[in-house]
mmCIF file of C-alpha atoms in Angstrom:
data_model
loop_
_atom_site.group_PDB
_atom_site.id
_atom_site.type_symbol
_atom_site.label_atom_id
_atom_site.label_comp_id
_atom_site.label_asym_id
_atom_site.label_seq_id
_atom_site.Cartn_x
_atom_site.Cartn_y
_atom_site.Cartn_z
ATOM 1 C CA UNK A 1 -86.530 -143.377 49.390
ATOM 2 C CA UNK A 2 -87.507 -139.530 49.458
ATOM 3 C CA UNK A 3 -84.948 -137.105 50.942
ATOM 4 C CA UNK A 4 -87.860 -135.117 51.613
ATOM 5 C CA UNK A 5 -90.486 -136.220 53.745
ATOM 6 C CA UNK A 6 -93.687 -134.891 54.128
ATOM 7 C CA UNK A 7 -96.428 -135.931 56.695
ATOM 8 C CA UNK A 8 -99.245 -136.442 56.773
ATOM 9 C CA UNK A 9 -99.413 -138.786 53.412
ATOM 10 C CA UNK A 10 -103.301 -138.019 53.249
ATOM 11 C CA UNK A 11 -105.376 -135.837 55.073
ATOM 12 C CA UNK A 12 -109.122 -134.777 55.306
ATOM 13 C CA UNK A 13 -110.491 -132.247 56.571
ATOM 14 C CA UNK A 14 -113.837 -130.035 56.508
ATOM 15 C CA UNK A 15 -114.186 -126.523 55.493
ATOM 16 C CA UNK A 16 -113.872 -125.106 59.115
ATOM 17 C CA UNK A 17 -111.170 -127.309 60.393
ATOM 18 C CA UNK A 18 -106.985 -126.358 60.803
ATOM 19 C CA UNK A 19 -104.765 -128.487 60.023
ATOM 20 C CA UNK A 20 -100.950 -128.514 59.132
ATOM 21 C CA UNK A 21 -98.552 -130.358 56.535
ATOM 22 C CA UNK A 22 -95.243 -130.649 57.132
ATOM 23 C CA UNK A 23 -92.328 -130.884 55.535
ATOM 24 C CA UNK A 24 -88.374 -131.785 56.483
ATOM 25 C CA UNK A 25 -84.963 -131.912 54.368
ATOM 26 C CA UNK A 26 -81.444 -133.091 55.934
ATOM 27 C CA UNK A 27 -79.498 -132.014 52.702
ATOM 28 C CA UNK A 28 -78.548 -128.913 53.598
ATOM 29 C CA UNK A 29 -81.143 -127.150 51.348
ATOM 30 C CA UNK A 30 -81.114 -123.317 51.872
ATOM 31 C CA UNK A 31 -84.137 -123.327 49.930
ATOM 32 C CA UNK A 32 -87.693 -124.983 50.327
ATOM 33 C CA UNK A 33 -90.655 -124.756 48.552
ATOM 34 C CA UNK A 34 -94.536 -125.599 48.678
ATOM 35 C CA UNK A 35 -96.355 -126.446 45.873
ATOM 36 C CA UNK A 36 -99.677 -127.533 44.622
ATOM 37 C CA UNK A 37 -100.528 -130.094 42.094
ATOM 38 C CA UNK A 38 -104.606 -130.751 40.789
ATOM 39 C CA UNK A 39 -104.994 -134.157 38.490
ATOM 40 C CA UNK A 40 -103.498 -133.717 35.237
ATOM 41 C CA UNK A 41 -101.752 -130.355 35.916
ATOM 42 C CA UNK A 42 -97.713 -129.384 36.307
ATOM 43 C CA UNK A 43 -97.222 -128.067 39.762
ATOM 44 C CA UNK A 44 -97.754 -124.860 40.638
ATOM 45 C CA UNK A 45 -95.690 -123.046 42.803
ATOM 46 C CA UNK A 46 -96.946 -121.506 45.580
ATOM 47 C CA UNK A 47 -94.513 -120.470 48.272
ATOM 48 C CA UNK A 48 -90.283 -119.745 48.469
ATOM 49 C CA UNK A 49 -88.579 -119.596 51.409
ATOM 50 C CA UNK A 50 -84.946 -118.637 51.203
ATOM 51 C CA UNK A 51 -82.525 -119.148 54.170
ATOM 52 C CA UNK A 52 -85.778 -119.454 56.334
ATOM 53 C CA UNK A 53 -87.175 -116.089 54.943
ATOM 54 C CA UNK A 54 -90.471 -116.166 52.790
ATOM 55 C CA UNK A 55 -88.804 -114.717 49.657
ATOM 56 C CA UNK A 56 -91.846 -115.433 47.183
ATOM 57 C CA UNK A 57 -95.718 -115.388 47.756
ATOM 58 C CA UNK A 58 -97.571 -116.240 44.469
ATOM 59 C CA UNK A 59 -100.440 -114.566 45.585
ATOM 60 C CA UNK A 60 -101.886 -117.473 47.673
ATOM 61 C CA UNK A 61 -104.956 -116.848 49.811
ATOM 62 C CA UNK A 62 -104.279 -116.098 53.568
ATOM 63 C CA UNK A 63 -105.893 -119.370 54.598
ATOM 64 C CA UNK A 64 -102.864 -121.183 53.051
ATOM 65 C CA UNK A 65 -100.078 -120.194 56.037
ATOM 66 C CA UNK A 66 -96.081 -121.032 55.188
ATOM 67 C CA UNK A 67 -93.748 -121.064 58.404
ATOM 68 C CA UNK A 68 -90.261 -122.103 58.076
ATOM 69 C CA UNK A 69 -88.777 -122.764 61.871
ATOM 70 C CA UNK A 70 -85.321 -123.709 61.103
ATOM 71 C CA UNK A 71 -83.390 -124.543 57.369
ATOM 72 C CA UNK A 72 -84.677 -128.123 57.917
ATOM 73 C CA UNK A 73 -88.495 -127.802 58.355
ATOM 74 C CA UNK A 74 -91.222 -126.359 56.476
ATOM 75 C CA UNK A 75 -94.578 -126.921 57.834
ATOM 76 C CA UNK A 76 -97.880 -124.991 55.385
ATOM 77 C CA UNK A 77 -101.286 -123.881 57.974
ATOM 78 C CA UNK A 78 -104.099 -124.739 56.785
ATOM 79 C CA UNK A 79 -107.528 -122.829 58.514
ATOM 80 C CA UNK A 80 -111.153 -122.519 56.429
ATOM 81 C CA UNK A 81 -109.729 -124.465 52.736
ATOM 82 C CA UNK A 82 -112.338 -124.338 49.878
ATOM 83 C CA UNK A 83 -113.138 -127.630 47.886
ATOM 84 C CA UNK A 84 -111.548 -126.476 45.354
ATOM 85 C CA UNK A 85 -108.339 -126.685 47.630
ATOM 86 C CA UNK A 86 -108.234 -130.309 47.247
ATOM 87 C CA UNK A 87 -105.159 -131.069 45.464
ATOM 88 C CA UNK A 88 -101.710 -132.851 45.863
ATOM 89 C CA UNK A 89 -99.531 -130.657 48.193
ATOM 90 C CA UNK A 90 -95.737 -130.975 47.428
ATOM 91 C CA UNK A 91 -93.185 -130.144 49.490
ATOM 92 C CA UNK A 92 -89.454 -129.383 47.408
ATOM 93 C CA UNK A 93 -85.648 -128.341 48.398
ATOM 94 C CA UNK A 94 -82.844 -127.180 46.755
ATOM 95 C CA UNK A 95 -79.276 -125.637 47.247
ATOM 96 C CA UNK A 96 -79.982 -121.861 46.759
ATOM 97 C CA UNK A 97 -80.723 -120.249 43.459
ATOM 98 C CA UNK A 98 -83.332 -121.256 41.056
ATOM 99 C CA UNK A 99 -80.719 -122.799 38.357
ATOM 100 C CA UNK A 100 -80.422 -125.701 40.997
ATOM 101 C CA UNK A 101 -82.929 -129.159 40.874
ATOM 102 C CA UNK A 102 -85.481 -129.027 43.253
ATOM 103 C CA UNK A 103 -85.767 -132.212 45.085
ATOM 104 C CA UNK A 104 -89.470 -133.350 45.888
ATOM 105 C CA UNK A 105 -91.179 -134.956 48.714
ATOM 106 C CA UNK A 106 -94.364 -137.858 48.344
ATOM 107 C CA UNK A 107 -96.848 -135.174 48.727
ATOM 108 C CA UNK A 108 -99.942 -134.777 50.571
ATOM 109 C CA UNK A 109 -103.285 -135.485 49.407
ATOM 110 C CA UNK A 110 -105.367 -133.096 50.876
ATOM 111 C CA UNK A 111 -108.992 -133.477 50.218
ATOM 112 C CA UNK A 112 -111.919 -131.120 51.801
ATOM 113 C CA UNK A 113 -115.275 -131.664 52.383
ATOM 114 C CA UNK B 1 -100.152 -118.424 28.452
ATOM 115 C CA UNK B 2 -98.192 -121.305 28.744
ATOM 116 C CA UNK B 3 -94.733 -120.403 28.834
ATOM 117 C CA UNK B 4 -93.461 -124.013 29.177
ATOM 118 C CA UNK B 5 -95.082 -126.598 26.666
ATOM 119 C CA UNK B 6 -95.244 -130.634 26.181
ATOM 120 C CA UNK B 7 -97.729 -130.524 23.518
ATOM 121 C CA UNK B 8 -97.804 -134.858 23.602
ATOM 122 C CA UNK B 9 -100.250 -135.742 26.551
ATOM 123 C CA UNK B 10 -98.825 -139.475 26.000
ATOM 124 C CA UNK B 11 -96.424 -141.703 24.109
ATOM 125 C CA UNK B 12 -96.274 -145.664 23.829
ATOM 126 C CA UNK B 13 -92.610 -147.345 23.236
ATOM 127 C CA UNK B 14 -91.448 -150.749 22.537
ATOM 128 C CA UNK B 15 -88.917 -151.746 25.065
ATOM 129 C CA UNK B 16 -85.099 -151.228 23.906
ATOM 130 C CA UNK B 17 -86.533 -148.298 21.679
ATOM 131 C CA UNK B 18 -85.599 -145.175 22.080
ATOM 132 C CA UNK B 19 -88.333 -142.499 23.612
ATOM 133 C CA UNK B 20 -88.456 -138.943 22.736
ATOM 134 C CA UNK B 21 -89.717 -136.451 25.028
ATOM 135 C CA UNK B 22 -90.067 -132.876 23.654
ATOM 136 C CA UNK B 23 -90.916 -129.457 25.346
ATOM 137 C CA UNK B 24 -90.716 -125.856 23.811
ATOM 138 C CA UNK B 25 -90.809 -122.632 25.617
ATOM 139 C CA UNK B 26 -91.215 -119.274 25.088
ATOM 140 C CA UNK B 27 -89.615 -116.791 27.708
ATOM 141 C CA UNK B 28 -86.114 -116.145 26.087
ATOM 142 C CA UNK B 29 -84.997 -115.290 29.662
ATOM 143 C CA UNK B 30 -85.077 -119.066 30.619
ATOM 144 C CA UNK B 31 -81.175 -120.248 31.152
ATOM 145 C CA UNK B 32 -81.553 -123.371 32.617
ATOM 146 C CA UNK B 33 -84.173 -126.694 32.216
ATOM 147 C CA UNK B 34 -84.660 -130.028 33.587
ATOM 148 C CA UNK B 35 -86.867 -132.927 33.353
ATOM 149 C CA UNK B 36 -88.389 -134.722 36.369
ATOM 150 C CA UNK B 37 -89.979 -137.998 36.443
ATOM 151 C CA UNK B 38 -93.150 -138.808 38.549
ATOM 152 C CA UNK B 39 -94.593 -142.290 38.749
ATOM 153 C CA UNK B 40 -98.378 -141.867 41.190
ATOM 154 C CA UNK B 41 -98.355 -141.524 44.635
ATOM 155 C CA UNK B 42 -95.012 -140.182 44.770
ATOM 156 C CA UNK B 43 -93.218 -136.942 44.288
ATOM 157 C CA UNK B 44 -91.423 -135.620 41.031
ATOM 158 C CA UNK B 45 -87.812 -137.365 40.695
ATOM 159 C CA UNK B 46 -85.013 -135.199 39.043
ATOM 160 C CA UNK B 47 -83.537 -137.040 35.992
ATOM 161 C CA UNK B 48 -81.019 -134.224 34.227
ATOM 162 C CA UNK B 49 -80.702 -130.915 33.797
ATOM 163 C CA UNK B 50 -79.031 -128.593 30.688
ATOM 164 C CA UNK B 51 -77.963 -125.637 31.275
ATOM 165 C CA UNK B 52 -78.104 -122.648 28.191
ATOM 166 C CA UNK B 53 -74.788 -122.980 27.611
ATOM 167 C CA UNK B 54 -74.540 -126.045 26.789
ATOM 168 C CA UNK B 55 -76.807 -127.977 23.561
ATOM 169 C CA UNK B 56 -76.465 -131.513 25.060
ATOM 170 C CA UNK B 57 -76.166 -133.420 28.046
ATOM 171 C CA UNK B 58 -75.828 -137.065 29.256
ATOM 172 C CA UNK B 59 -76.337 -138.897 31.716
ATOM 173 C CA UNK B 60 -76.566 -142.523 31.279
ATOM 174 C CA UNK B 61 -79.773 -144.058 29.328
ATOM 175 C CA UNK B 62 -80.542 -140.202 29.423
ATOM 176 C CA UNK B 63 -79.642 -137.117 27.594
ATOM 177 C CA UNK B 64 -80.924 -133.977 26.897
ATOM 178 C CA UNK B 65 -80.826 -131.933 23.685
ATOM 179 C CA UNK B 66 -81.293 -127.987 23.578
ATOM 180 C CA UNK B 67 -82.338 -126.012 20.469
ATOM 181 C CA UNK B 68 -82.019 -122.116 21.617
ATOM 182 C CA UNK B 69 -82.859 -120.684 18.662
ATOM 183 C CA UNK B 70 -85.616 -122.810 18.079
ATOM 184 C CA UNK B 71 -86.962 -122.809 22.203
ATOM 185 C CA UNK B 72 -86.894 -126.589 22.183
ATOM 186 C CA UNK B 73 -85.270 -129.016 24.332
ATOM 187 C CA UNK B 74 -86.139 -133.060 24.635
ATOM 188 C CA UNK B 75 -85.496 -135.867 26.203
ATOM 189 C CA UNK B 76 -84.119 -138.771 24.839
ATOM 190 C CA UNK B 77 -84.249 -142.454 26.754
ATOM 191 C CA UNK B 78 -82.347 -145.121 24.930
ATOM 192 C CA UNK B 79 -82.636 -148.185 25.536
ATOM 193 C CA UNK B 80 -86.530 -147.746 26.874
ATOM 194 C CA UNK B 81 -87.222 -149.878 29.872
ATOM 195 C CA UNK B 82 -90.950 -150.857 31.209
ATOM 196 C CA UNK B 83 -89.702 -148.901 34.473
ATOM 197 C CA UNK B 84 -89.278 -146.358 32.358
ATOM 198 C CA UNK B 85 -93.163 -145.682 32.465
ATOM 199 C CA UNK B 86 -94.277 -142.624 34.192
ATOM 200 C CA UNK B 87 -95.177 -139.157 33.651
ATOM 201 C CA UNK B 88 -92.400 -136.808 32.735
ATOM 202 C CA UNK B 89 -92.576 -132.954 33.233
ATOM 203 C CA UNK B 90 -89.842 -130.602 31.579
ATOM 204 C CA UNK B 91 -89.329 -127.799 33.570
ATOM 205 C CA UNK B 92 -87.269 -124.300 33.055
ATOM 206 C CA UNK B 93 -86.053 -121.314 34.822
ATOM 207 C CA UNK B 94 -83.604 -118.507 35.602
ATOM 208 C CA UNK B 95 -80.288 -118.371 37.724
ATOM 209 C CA UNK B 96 -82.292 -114.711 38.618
ATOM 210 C CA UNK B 97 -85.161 -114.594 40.436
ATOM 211 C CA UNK B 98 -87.272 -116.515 38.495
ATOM 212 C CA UNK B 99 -88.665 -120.106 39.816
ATOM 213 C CA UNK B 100 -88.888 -122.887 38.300
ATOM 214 C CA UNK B 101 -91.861 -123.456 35.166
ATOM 215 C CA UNK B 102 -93.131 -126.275 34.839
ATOM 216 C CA UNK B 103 -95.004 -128.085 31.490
ATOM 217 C CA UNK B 104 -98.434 -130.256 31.559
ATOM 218 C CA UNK B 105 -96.602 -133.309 31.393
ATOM 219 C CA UNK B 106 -96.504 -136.446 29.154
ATOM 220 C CA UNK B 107 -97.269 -140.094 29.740
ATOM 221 C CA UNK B 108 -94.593 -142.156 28.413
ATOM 222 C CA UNK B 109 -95.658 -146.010 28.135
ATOM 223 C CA UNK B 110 -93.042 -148.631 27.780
ATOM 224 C CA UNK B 111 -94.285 -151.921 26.307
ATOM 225 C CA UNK B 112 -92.498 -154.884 27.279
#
């Protein structure tokens, strides 16, 4: 069993629709992260937050939407996704510092039509 | 540019042989690695990590080697196991500001 769970475990959803993955750790993390995953690839990070404060952005479009409302939830706002966004979303934690394992959720699969 | 590398998409294994992941980098600034395990439809698992300091670390059926001058690390999994089968992704990073890297990953098939 994950200690990270993320919901939904699939989702679809068309180019004008918003939707929202979330994302909750009980461990105590101080840090969460989202990332994205296509076939084949290593994932990619795309948000940090740190004590519930966005502390990296790697240059993500705006219609990908991080919010953090307390040190155990993470939820990522989707609103007008591309095809090309269709991808594996991961959801990690860890204790604070990046020399610490991250510990990963299931995933969504997130596919767009 | 790559900065984290598993240049072996896949390896096979007999079961109760040993398997040998390997992964170079390339940013000196990189202090600490791991490896992570994924099998499909679930997240990456965290098997060990190594930090700089150290060349070697175990951890059961598991250990990691690190070559600094050389900007290698691997995995080694002795005795294989068919459970053993999954992807496996070395990853590295910084105790600074600098988030985790991650490689391409490779395949490793155990054959019972």
């Amino acid at each position: 069993d994950t200690e990270v769970t993320q919901t939904p475990k699939h989702l679809v959803m068309g180019m004008t629709n918003k939707k929202s993955l979330k994302c909750e750790q009980h461990m105590g993390h101080r840090a969460m992260y989202w990332y994205k995953q296509k076939a084949k690839k290593p994932p990619e990070l795309m948000f940090v937050y740190s004590y519930e404060k966005l502390s990296i952005n790697e240059s993500v479009p705006s219609r990908f939407s991080p919010e953090c409302p307390n040190s155990s939830l993470l939820n990522l706002h989707l609103h007008a996704l591309q095809p090309e966004d269709s991808a594996l979303y991961l959801c990690a934690s860890s204790q604070e510092g990046f020399n610490q394992p991250q510990h990963f959720g299931d995933g969504t699969r997130l596919s767009i039509l | 540019d790559q900065q984290v590398k598993q240049n072996s998409p896949s390896l096979s294994v007999q079961e109760g042989r040993i398997s040998i992941l390997n992964c170079d980098y390339t940013n000196s600034m990189f202090d600490y690695f791991l490896w992570y395990k994924k099998y499909p439809a679930e997240g990456p698992t965290f098997l060990i990590s190594i930090s700089s300091i150290k060349d070697k670390n175990e951890d059961g059926r598991f250990t990691v080697f690190l070559n600094k001058s050389a900007k290698h690390l691997s995995l080694h999994i002795v005795p294989s196991q068919p459970g053993d089968s999954a992807v496996y992704f070395c990853a590295a990073g910084n105790s600074g500001n600098t988030p985790l890297v991650f490689g391409k990953g490779t395949r490793l098939s155990v054959i019972a």
